[in-house]
Coordinates of C-alpha atoms in Angstrom, one line a residue:
M717 CA -1.5 -8.3 -0.8
G718 CA -2.9 -4.8 -0.4
G719 CA -6.1 -3.4 -1.9
S720 CA -7.8 -0.2 -2.5
A721 CA -11.0 1.2 -1.0
G722 CA -12.7 2.8 -4.0
G723 CA -9.4 3.9 -5.6
L724 CA -6.8 6.4 -4.5
N725 CA -7.1 9.3 -6.9
T726 CA -5.3 12.1 -5.1
G727 CA -1.9 12.3 -6.7
F728 CA -0.3 15.4 -5.3
R729 CA -0.2 17.6 -2.3
V730 CA 0.6 21.3 -3.0
T731 CA 2.7 23.3 -0.6
K732 CA 4.0 26.8 -0.9
E733 CA 7.5 25.6 -1.9
Y734 CA 6.9 22.7 -4.2
V735 CA 4.5 20.0 -5.3
M736 CA 5.0 16.9 -3.2
R737 CA 4.2 13.3 -4.2
E738 CA 1.8 11.5 -1.9
I739 CA 2.4 8.0 -0.4
A740 CA -0.9 6.1 -0.4
A741 CA -1.3 2.7 1.2
G742 CA -4.0 0.1 0.5
L743 CA -4.6 -2.9 2.7
F744 CA -7.2 -5.6 3.3
M745 CA -8.0 -5.8 7.1
S746 CA -10.3 -8.0 9.3
L747 CA -12.6 -6.4 11.9
D748 CA -10.1 -7.2 14.6
G749 CA -7.4 -5.3 12.7
V750 CA -5.4 -8.2 11.2
A751 CA -3.7 -7.2 8.0
E752 CA -1.3 -10.1 7.7
R753 CA -1.9 -12.7 4.9
P754 CA -5.3 -11.5 3.9
D755 CA -5.2 -14.0 1.0
R756 CA -6.4 -16.6 3.6
W757 CA -9.9 -15.0 3.8
M758 CA -10.4 -12.0 1.4
G759 CA -11.3 -14.2 -1.7
R760 CA -14.7 -15.0 -0.3
Y761 CA -15.5 -11.2 -0.2
W762 CA -14.1 -10.2 -3.6
S763 CA -16.2 -8.2 -5.9
D764 CA -16.1 -6.2 -9.2
E765 CA -16.3 -3.1 -7.1
M766 CA -13.0 -3.9 -5.4
T767 CA -11.3 -4.7 -8.7
E768 CA -12.5 -1.3 -10.1
G769 CA -11.1 0.4 -7.1
I770 CA -7.7 -1.2 -7.4
N771 CA -7.5 -0.4 -11.1
E772 CA -8.3 3.3 -10.3
S773 CA -5.5 3.4 -7.7
L774 CA -3.0 1.8 -10.1
A775 CA -3.8 4.4 -12.8
A776 CA -3.0 7.2 -10.3
S777 CA 0.4 5.7 -9.3
D778 CA 3.8 5.4 -11.0
A779 CA 5.9 3.8 -8.2
V780 CA 5.5 1.1 -5.6
L781 CA 7.0 1.0 -2.1
M782 CA 7.1 -2.3 -0.2
G783 CA 8.5 -4.0 2.8
K784 CA 10.7 -7.1 2.3
D785 CA 8.1 -9.7 2.9
T786 CA 5.6 -8.2 0.6
Y787 CA 8.2 -7.7 -2.1
L788 CA 9.3 -11.4 -1.9
A789 CA 5.8 -12.6 -2.0
F790 CA 4.8 -10.3 -4.9
E791 CA 7.9 -11.2 -6.9
Q792 CA 7.0 -14.9 -6.7
L793 CA 3.4 -14.3 -7.5
W794 CA 3.4 -11.5 -10.1
K795 CA 6.7 -11.5 -11.8
P796 CA 6.0 -14.7 -13.9
Q797 CA 2.6 -13.3 -15.0
G798 CA 4.1 -10.6 -17.3
D799 CA 1.2 -8.3 -18.4
S800 CA -1.5 -11.0 -18.2
N801 CA -3.7 -8.9 -16.0
P802 CA -3.8 -5.2 -14.8
M803 CA -2.1 -5.9 -11.5
A804 CA 0.7 -8.0 -13.0
A805 CA 1.3 -5.5 -15.8
F806 CA 1.5 -2.6 -13.3
L807 CA 3.9 -4.3 -10.9
N808 CA 6.1 -5.6 -13.7
G809 CA 6.2 -2.2 -15.5
T810 CA 6.5 0.1 -12.5
H811 CA 9.5 1.0 -10.5
K812 CA 9.5 -0.8 -7.2
Y813 CA 11.3 0.4 -4.0
V814 CA 11.9 -2.1 -1.2
V815 CA 12.6 -1.1 2.3
S816 CA 14.8 -3.7 4.0
S817 CA 17.9 -3.9 6.3
T818 CA 18.6 -7.5 5.3
L819 CA 18.3 -7.6 1.5
D820 CA 21.0 -6.3 -0.8
E821 CA 20.9 -5.1 -4.4
A822 CA 22.2 -8.5 -5.6
T823 CA 19.2 -10.3 -4.3
L824 CA 16.7 -7.9 -6.1
T825 CA 16.2 -9.9 -9.3
W826 CA 12.8 -8.3 -10.2
P827 CA 13.6 -5.8 -13.0
G828 CA 12.9 -2.2 -12.0
T829 CA 13.6 -2.6 -8.3
S830 CA 15.7 -0.4 -6.0
L831 CA 16.7 -1.0 -2.4
I832 CA 16.0 1.5 0.4
T833 CA 18.1 1.0 3.5
G834 CA 20.1 3.1 5.9
D835 CA 18.5 6.5 6.2
I836 CA 15.1 5.2 5.3
A837 CA 13.1 8.3 6.3
G838 CA 15.5 10.5 4.3
E839 CA 15.3 8.3 1.2
I840 CA 11.6 8.2 1.3
T841 CA 11.3 12.0 1.8
R842 CA 13.5 12.4 -1.3
L843 CA 11.2 10.2 -3.3
K844 CA 8.2 12.3 -2.2
E845 CA 10.0 15.5 -3.2
G846 CA 10.8 14.1 -6.7
P847 CA 8.6 14.2 -9.8
G848 CA 5.9 11.7 -10.4
K849 CA 2.5 10.5 -9.4
T850 CA 1.4 8.7 -6.3
I851 CA 3.7 6.2 -4.7
R852 CA 1.7 3.1 -3.9
V853 CA 2.2 0.9 -0.8
P854 CA 0.3 -2.4 -1.3
G855 CA 0.0 -4.5 1.8
S856 CA 3.3 -4.2 3.9
P857 CA 1.5 -3.6 7.3
K858 CA 4.7 -3.2 9.3
L859 CA 5.9 -0.6 6.8
V860 CA 2.6 1.2 6.9
Q861 CA 2.8 1.4 10.7
W862 CA 6.2 3.0 10.4
L863 CA 5.2 5.4 7.7
L864 CA 2.2 6.5 9.8
A865 CA 4.4 7.0 12.9
E866 CA 7.0 9.0 10.9
G867 CA 4.4 11.2 9.3
L868 CA 5.3 10.1 5.8
L869 CA 1.9 8.4 4.9
D870 CA -0.6 10.7 3.2
E871 CA -3.5 8.4 2.5
L872 CA -4.6 5.0 4.0
A873 CA -7.2 3.0 2.1
L874 CA -8.7 0.0 3.9
N875 CA -11.0 -2.7 2.7
I876 CA -12.4 -3.9 6.1
M877 CA -13.7 -7.5 5.8
P878 CA -16.8 -8.6 7.8
L879 CA -14.7 -11.2 9.6
V880 CA -12.8 -11.7 12.9
A881 CA -9.4 -13.2 11.9
G882 CA -8.5 -14.2 15.4
E883 CA -4.8 -14.2 14.8
G884 CA -2.1 -12.5 12.8
T885 CA -0.2 -9.2 12.7
K886 CA -2.6 -6.3 13.4
L887 CA -2.1 -3.1 11.4
F888 CA -1.8 -0.7 14.4
E889 CA -0.6 -2.9 17.2
D890 CA 2.9 -1.4 17.3
I891 CA 2.1 2.2 16.4
G892 CA 3.0 3.5 19.9
K893 CA 1.2 6.8 19.7
E894 CA -2.0 8.6 18.8
I895 CA -2.4 9.6 15.2
P896 CA -5.5 11.6 14.2
L897 CA -6.9 10.7 10.8
T898 CA -9.7 12.2 8.6
L899 CA -12.2 9.9 6.9
T900 CA -12.4 11.2 3.3
R901 CA -14.5 8.4 1.7
A902 CA -16.6 5.4 2.9
N903 CA -18.2 2.8 0.8
P904 CA -20.1 -0.2 2.0
L905 CA -20.0 -2.9 -0.6
K906 CA -22.7 -5.6 -1.3
T907 CA -20.3 -8.3 0.0
G908 CA -20.2 -6.6 3.5
V909 CA -16.8 -5.1 3.0
I910 CA -16.4 -1.5 4.0
G911 CA -14.1 0.5 1.9
A912 CA -12.7 3.5 3.9
V913 CA -10.1 6.1 2.8
Y914 CA -8.3 8.2 5.5
T915 CA -5.9 11.1 5.2
R916 CA -3.8 12.7 8.0
A917 CA -5.9 15.1 10.1

């Protein structure tokens, strides 16, 4: 699952023509860049500070964008929990958009879920142009890579763990080009985790 580095509180980007929603991603990442299955090692570094940051980011968001693998994992984990905790309540009560070329609407059994397929860039751009608060991307490292490459990601929050994972999908391994970013916030936590928030330069 993805996480927040101190919360993502910037909900809108103002242009001359209109107010555009932001897409903000939050992930847990090892020192060697692995963002796949962080549940294998992030628990040992969890803290109240991280929980507070996640809750802040949820309050600033009103939609979730996920890749197929994250959607299927989250549905299994969070759907049965109802509103038993803030994360479950947010995911069960918030509209979810799933990017996939293999799923279809009939397989999306989690209430409040829509499929994005075909012209993915166009559909996501239309979401950004519509009304609402921040669109949150939890985890979904492959989707985050694609959003970065397409210029559709506005904010990237990383909780960087003091650990070398050694194996697994790396967040930037398939990005294919240079993408300048601006560090807008950095917060070293007592557990050794570094929370870092970046926006496009």
